[in-house]
Short mmCIF file of N, CA, C and O in Angstrom, two decimals:
data_model
loop_
_atom_site.label_atom_id
_atom_site.label_comp_id
_atom_site.label_asym_id
_atom_site.label_seq_id
_atom_site.Cartn_x
_atom_site.Cartn_y
_atom_site.Cartn_z
N MET A 74 -160.80 -82.70 -38.92
CA MET A 74 -160.40 -81.56 -39.71
C MET A 74 -159.57 -82.01 -40.92
O MET A 74 -159.70 -81.44 -41.98
N LYS A 75 -158.72 -83.03 -40.71
CA LYS A 75 -157.92 -83.54 -41.82
C LYS A 75 -158.81 -84.10 -42.93
O LYS A 75 -158.52 -83.94 -44.11
N THR A 76 -159.89 -84.75 -42.52
CA THR A 76 -160.80 -85.34 -43.50
C THR A 76 -161.47 -84.25 -44.33
O THR A 76 -161.62 -84.40 -45.55
N LEU A 77 -161.86 -83.18 -43.69
CA LEU A 77 -162.50 -82.08 -44.40
C LEU A 77 -161.54 -81.45 -45.39
O LEU A 77 -161.92 -81.16 -46.54
N ILE A 78 -160.30 -81.24 -44.99
CA ILE A 78 -159.31 -80.65 -45.89
C ILE A 78 -159.03 -81.59 -47.06
O ILE A 78 -158.93 -81.15 -48.21
N ALA A 79 -158.94 -82.89 -46.79
CA ALA A 79 -158.71 -83.86 -47.87
C ALA A 79 -159.90 -83.88 -48.83
O ALA A 79 -159.71 -83.96 -50.05
N LEU A 80 -161.11 -83.80 -48.31
CA LEU A 80 -162.29 -83.78 -49.16
C LEU A 80 -162.33 -82.52 -50.03
O LEU A 80 -162.64 -82.60 -51.23
N LEU A 81 -162.01 -81.39 -49.44
CA LEU A 81 -161.98 -80.14 -50.22
C LEU A 81 -160.89 -80.17 -51.28
O LEU A 81 -161.10 -79.70 -52.41
N ALA A 82 -159.73 -80.73 -50.95
CA ALA A 82 -158.66 -80.85 -51.93
C ALA A 82 -159.07 -81.78 -53.07
O ALA A 82 -158.78 -81.50 -54.24
N TRP A 83 -159.76 -82.86 -52.73
CA TRP A 83 -160.20 -83.78 -53.78
C TRP A 83 -161.24 -83.13 -54.68
O TRP A 83 -161.23 -83.31 -55.89
N CYS A 84 -162.16 -82.36 -54.08
CA CYS A 84 -163.18 -81.66 -54.89
C CYS A 84 -162.53 -80.64 -55.81
O CYS A 84 -162.95 -80.49 -56.97
N LEU A 85 -161.52 -79.94 -55.33
CA LEU A 85 -160.80 -78.99 -56.17
C LEU A 85 -160.09 -79.71 -57.31
O LEU A 85 -160.12 -79.25 -58.46
N LEU A 86 -159.49 -80.85 -57.01
CA LEU A 86 -158.84 -81.65 -58.05
C LEU A 86 -159.87 -82.17 -59.03
O LEU A 86 -159.60 -82.24 -60.24
N LEU A 87 -161.04 -82.53 -58.55
CA LEU A 87 -162.11 -83.00 -59.44
C LEU A 87 -162.52 -81.92 -60.42
O LEU A 87 -162.76 -82.20 -61.59
N VAL A 88 -162.59 -80.69 -59.95
CA VAL A 88 -162.97 -79.58 -60.83
C VAL A 88 -161.86 -79.27 -61.82
O VAL A 88 -162.12 -79.03 -63.00
N LEU A 89 -160.62 -79.31 -61.37
CA LEU A 89 -159.50 -78.94 -62.24
C LEU A 89 -159.11 -80.05 -63.21
O LEU A 89 -158.82 -79.77 -64.38
N CYS A 90 -159.08 -81.28 -62.74
CA CYS A 90 -158.64 -82.38 -63.59
C CYS A 90 -159.34 -83.66 -63.12
O CYS A 90 -158.81 -84.41 -62.30
N TRP A 91 -160.54 -83.91 -63.65
CA TRP A 91 -161.34 -85.02 -63.15
C TRP A 91 -160.73 -86.40 -63.38
O TRP A 91 -160.90 -87.28 -62.54
N PRO A 92 -159.98 -86.66 -64.49
CA PRO A 92 -159.39 -88.01 -64.60
C PRO A 92 -158.37 -88.30 -63.49
O PRO A 92 -158.31 -89.41 -62.96
N LEU A 93 -157.59 -87.28 -63.13
CA LEU A 93 -156.61 -87.46 -62.06
C LEU A 93 -157.30 -87.67 -60.71
O LEU A 93 -156.85 -88.48 -59.89
N ALA A 94 -158.41 -86.98 -60.49
CA ALA A 94 -159.15 -87.14 -59.24
C ALA A 94 -159.74 -88.54 -59.14
O ALA A 94 -159.70 -89.16 -58.07
N LEU A 95 -160.27 -89.05 -60.23
CA LEU A 95 -160.82 -90.41 -60.21
C LEU A 95 -159.72 -91.46 -60.04
O LEU A 95 -159.91 -92.46 -59.35
N LEU A 96 -158.56 -91.21 -60.65
CA LEU A 96 -157.43 -92.11 -60.48
C LEU A 96 -156.96 -92.12 -59.02
O LEU A 96 -156.68 -93.19 -58.46
N ALA A 97 -156.91 -90.96 -58.40
CA ALA A 97 -156.53 -90.88 -56.99
C ALA A 97 -157.55 -91.61 -56.12
O ALA A 97 -157.18 -92.28 -55.15
N LEU A 98 -158.82 -91.50 -56.46
CA LEU A 98 -159.86 -92.17 -55.69
C LEU A 98 -159.74 -93.69 -55.79
O LEU A 98 -159.96 -94.40 -54.81
N VAL A 99 -159.35 -94.19 -56.95
CA VAL A 99 -159.21 -95.63 -57.15
C VAL A 99 -157.92 -96.16 -56.52
O VAL A 99 -157.91 -97.24 -55.94
N LEU A 100 -156.84 -95.38 -56.59
CA LEU A 100 -155.54 -95.86 -56.11
C LEU A 100 -155.33 -95.65 -54.61
O LEU A 100 -154.38 -96.19 -54.05
N TRP A 101 -156.19 -94.88 -53.94
CA TRP A 101 -156.01 -94.64 -52.51
C TRP A 101 -156.05 -95.93 -51.68
O TRP A 101 -155.19 -96.12 -50.81
N PRO A 102 -157.00 -96.84 -51.91
CA PRO A 102 -156.98 -98.10 -51.14
C PRO A 102 -155.73 -98.95 -51.40
O PRO A 102 -155.23 -99.62 -50.50
N VAL A 103 -155.21 -98.89 -52.62
CA VAL A 103 -154.00 -99.64 -52.95
C VAL A 103 -152.82 -99.06 -52.16
O VAL A 103 -152.01 -99.80 -51.60
N ALA A 104 -152.71 -97.75 -52.10
CA ALA A 104 -151.63 -97.11 -51.34
C ALA A 104 -151.75 -97.45 -49.85
O ALA A 104 -150.75 -97.66 -49.17
N TRP A 105 -152.98 -97.51 -49.35
CA TRP A 105 -153.19 -97.86 -47.94
C TRP A 105 -152.74 -99.28 -47.67
O TRP A 105 -152.11 -99.56 -46.66
N LEU A 106 -153.06 -100.20 -48.59
CA LEU A 106 -152.65 -101.60 -48.41
C LEU A 106 -151.14 -101.76 -48.48
O LEU A 106 -150.56 -102.57 -47.76
N VAL A 107 -150.47 -100.97 -49.32
CA VAL A 107 -149.02 -101.05 -49.43
C VAL A 107 -148.36 -100.52 -48.16
O VAL A 107 -147.35 -101.04 -47.70
N SER A 108 -148.94 -99.47 -47.55
CA SER A 108 -148.34 -98.88 -46.35
C SER A 108 -148.64 -99.67 -45.08
O SER A 108 -147.99 -99.45 -44.06
N LEU A 109 -149.59 -100.57 -45.12
CA LEU A 109 -149.98 -101.32 -43.93
C LEU A 109 -148.84 -102.13 -43.30
O LEU A 109 -148.67 -102.08 -42.08
N PRO A 110 -148.02 -102.86 -44.06
CA PRO A 110 -146.91 -103.59 -43.42
C PRO A 110 -145.92 -102.66 -42.70
O PRO A 110 -145.38 -103.00 -41.65
N PHE A 111 -145.68 -101.47 -43.26
CA PHE A 111 -144.77 -100.52 -42.62
C PHE A 111 -145.34 -100.02 -41.30
O PHE A 111 -144.60 -99.82 -40.33
N ARG A 112 -146.64 -99.83 -41.24
CA ARG A 112 -147.27 -99.43 -39.98
C ARG A 112 -147.14 -100.54 -38.94
O ARG A 112 -146.88 -100.28 -37.77
N LEU A 113 -147.34 -101.78 -39.36
CA LEU A 113 -147.21 -102.90 -38.43
C LEU A 113 -145.79 -103.04 -37.91
O LEU A 113 -145.57 -103.32 -36.73
N VAL A 114 -144.81 -102.82 -38.77
CA VAL A 114 -143.41 -102.86 -38.33
C VAL A 114 -143.15 -101.73 -37.34
O VAL A 114 -142.47 -101.93 -36.32
N GLY A 115 -143.70 -100.55 -37.58
CA GLY A 115 -143.54 -99.43 -36.66
C GLY A 115 -144.15 -99.71 -35.29
O GLY A 115 -143.55 -99.41 -34.25
N ILE A 116 -145.32 -100.30 -35.28
CA ILE A 116 -145.96 -100.66 -34.01
C ILE A 116 -145.13 -101.71 -33.27
O ILE A 116 -144.95 -101.63 -32.05
N THR A 117 -144.60 -102.67 -34.00
CA THR A 117 -143.79 -103.73 -33.39
C THR A 117 -142.51 -103.15 -32.77
O THR A 117 -142.16 -103.50 -31.63
N PHE A 118 -141.83 -102.26 -33.49
CA PHE A 118 -140.61 -101.67 -32.95
C PHE A 118 -140.92 -100.77 -31.76
O PHE A 118 -140.14 -100.73 -30.80
N SER A 119 -142.02 -100.07 -31.78
CA SER A 119 -142.40 -99.24 -30.65
C SER A 119 -142.62 -100.10 -29.40
O SER A 119 -142.16 -99.76 -28.30
N ALA A 120 -143.31 -101.22 -29.58
CA ALA A 120 -143.54 -102.13 -28.45
C ALA A 120 -142.23 -102.75 -27.97
O ALA A 120 -142.01 -102.91 -26.76
N LEU A 121 -141.34 -103.08 -28.89
CA LEU A 121 -140.05 -103.66 -28.52
C LEU A 121 -139.23 -102.68 -27.70
O LEU A 121 -138.64 -103.04 -26.68
N PHE A 122 -139.18 -101.41 -28.12
CA PHE A 122 -138.41 -100.42 -27.37
C PHE A 122 -139.03 -100.13 -26.02
O PHE A 122 -138.32 -99.89 -25.04
N ALA A 123 -140.35 -100.14 -25.92
CA ALA A 123 -141.00 -99.96 -24.62
C ALA A 123 -140.66 -101.13 -23.69
O ALA A 123 -140.41 -100.92 -22.50
N PHE A 124 -140.64 -102.33 -24.23
CA PHE A 124 -140.28 -103.50 -23.43
C PHE A 124 -138.84 -103.42 -22.96
O PHE A 124 -138.53 -103.69 -21.79
N LEU A 125 -137.92 -103.03 -23.86
CA LEU A 125 -136.51 -102.91 -23.47
C LEU A 125 -136.32 -101.82 -22.42
O LEU A 125 -135.52 -101.98 -21.49
N HIS A 126 -137.04 -100.72 -22.54
CA HIS A 126 -136.96 -99.66 -21.54
C HIS A 126 -137.43 -100.16 -20.18
O HIS A 126 -136.80 -99.91 -19.16
N ALA A 127 -138.55 -100.87 -20.18
CA ALA A 127 -139.05 -101.41 -18.91
C ALA A 127 -138.08 -102.43 -18.33
O ALA A 127 -137.88 -102.48 -17.11
N LEU A 128 -137.49 -103.24 -19.18
CA LEU A 128 -136.55 -104.26 -18.71
C LEU A 128 -135.28 -103.63 -18.14
O LEU A 128 -134.78 -104.05 -17.09
N LEU A 129 -134.77 -102.59 -18.79
CA LEU A 129 -133.56 -101.94 -18.31
C LEU A 129 -133.81 -101.11 -17.05
O LEU A 129 -132.90 -100.92 -16.24
N MET A 130 -135.01 -100.61 -16.88
CA MET A 130 -135.33 -99.80 -15.71
C MET A 130 -135.82 -100.65 -14.52
O MET A 130 -136.04 -100.12 -13.44
N LEU A 131 -135.96 -101.95 -14.73
CA LEU A 131 -136.46 -102.81 -13.66
C LEU A 131 -135.60 -102.79 -12.39
O LEU A 131 -136.15 -102.65 -11.29
N PRO A 132 -134.27 -102.86 -12.49
CA PRO A 132 -133.49 -102.81 -11.24
C PRO A 132 -133.69 -101.50 -10.46
O PRO A 132 -133.79 -101.51 -9.23
N ALA A 133 -133.76 -100.40 -11.17
CA ALA A 133 -133.98 -99.12 -10.50
C ALA A 133 -135.36 -99.07 -9.86
O ALA A 133 -135.52 -98.56 -8.74
N ARG A 134 -136.34 -99.62 -10.53
CA ARG A 134 -137.70 -99.64 -9.96
C ARG A 134 -137.75 -100.52 -8.72
O ARG A 134 -138.45 -100.22 -7.75
N LEU A 135 -137.01 -101.62 -8.73
CA LEU A 135 -136.97 -102.50 -7.56
C LEU A 135 -136.29 -101.82 -6.37
O LEU A 135 -136.60 -102.12 -5.22
N LEU A 136 -135.37 -100.89 -6.64
CA LEU A 136 -134.68 -100.17 -5.58
C LEU A 136 -135.45 -98.94 -5.10
O LEU A 136 -134.98 -98.24 -4.23
N GLY A 137 -136.60 -98.68 -5.69
CA GLY A 137 -137.45 -97.61 -5.18
C GLY A 137 -137.58 -96.38 -6.05
O GLY A 137 -138.28 -95.44 -5.68
N TRP A 138 -136.96 -96.34 -7.20
CA TRP A 138 -137.09 -95.19 -8.09
C TRP A 138 -138.46 -95.19 -8.73
O TRP A 138 -138.96 -96.21 -9.19
N LYS A 139 -139.10 -94.02 -8.72
CA LYS A 139 -140.42 -93.89 -9.37
C LYS A 139 -140.32 -92.80 -10.42
O LYS A 139 -139.81 -91.72 -10.15
N PRO A 140 -140.81 -93.06 -11.63
CA PRO A 140 -140.73 -92.03 -12.68
C PRO A 140 -141.64 -90.85 -12.34
O PRO A 140 -142.74 -91.02 -11.78
N THR A 141 -141.18 -89.66 -12.66
CA THR A 141 -141.98 -88.45 -12.48
C THR A 141 -142.36 -87.91 -13.85
O THR A 141 -141.70 -88.20 -14.84
N PRO A 142 -143.42 -87.11 -13.91
CA PRO A 142 -143.82 -86.58 -15.23
C PRO A 142 -142.75 -85.71 -15.89
O PRO A 142 -142.70 -85.61 -17.08
N SER A 143 -141.88 -85.08 -15.09
CA SER A 143 -140.84 -84.23 -15.66
C SER A 143 -139.59 -85.00 -16.04
O SER A 143 -138.63 -84.44 -16.54
N SER A 144 -139.56 -86.31 -15.78
CA SER A 144 -138.40 -87.11 -16.09
C SER A 144 -138.23 -87.27 -17.59
O SER A 144 -139.19 -87.56 -18.30
N PRO A 145 -137.01 -87.09 -18.13
CA PRO A 145 -136.80 -87.24 -19.58
C PRO A 145 -137.02 -88.67 -20.05
O PRO A 145 -137.27 -88.91 -21.22
N ALA A 146 -136.93 -89.64 -19.16
CA ALA A 146 -137.13 -91.04 -19.55
C ALA A 146 -138.58 -91.30 -19.94
O ALA A 146 -138.87 -92.24 -20.67
N MET A 147 -139.51 -90.48 -19.47
CA MET A 147 -140.92 -90.68 -19.78
C MET A 147 -141.31 -90.05 -21.11
O MET A 147 -142.39 -90.25 -21.60
N ALA A 148 -140.45 -89.27 -21.72
CA ALA A 148 -140.80 -88.55 -22.95
C ALA A 148 -140.77 -89.45 -24.13
O ALA A 148 -140.43 -90.53 -24.22
#
């Protein structure tokens, strides 16, 4: 659905101001390449926090605690 809305917005921009629409079409891959390192950093930090959570919860898990779906720690 997001793709359809983006396509319709681009077509509307093409009708209203075609040079700006063509510029957006050319610069979109550049913006994606610039944002790629930030996405990788986000994935890395997410994995790091999941690892720290598992490491800190290890003693409780060894003593028999099991997470439940309603537990706030699982959110």
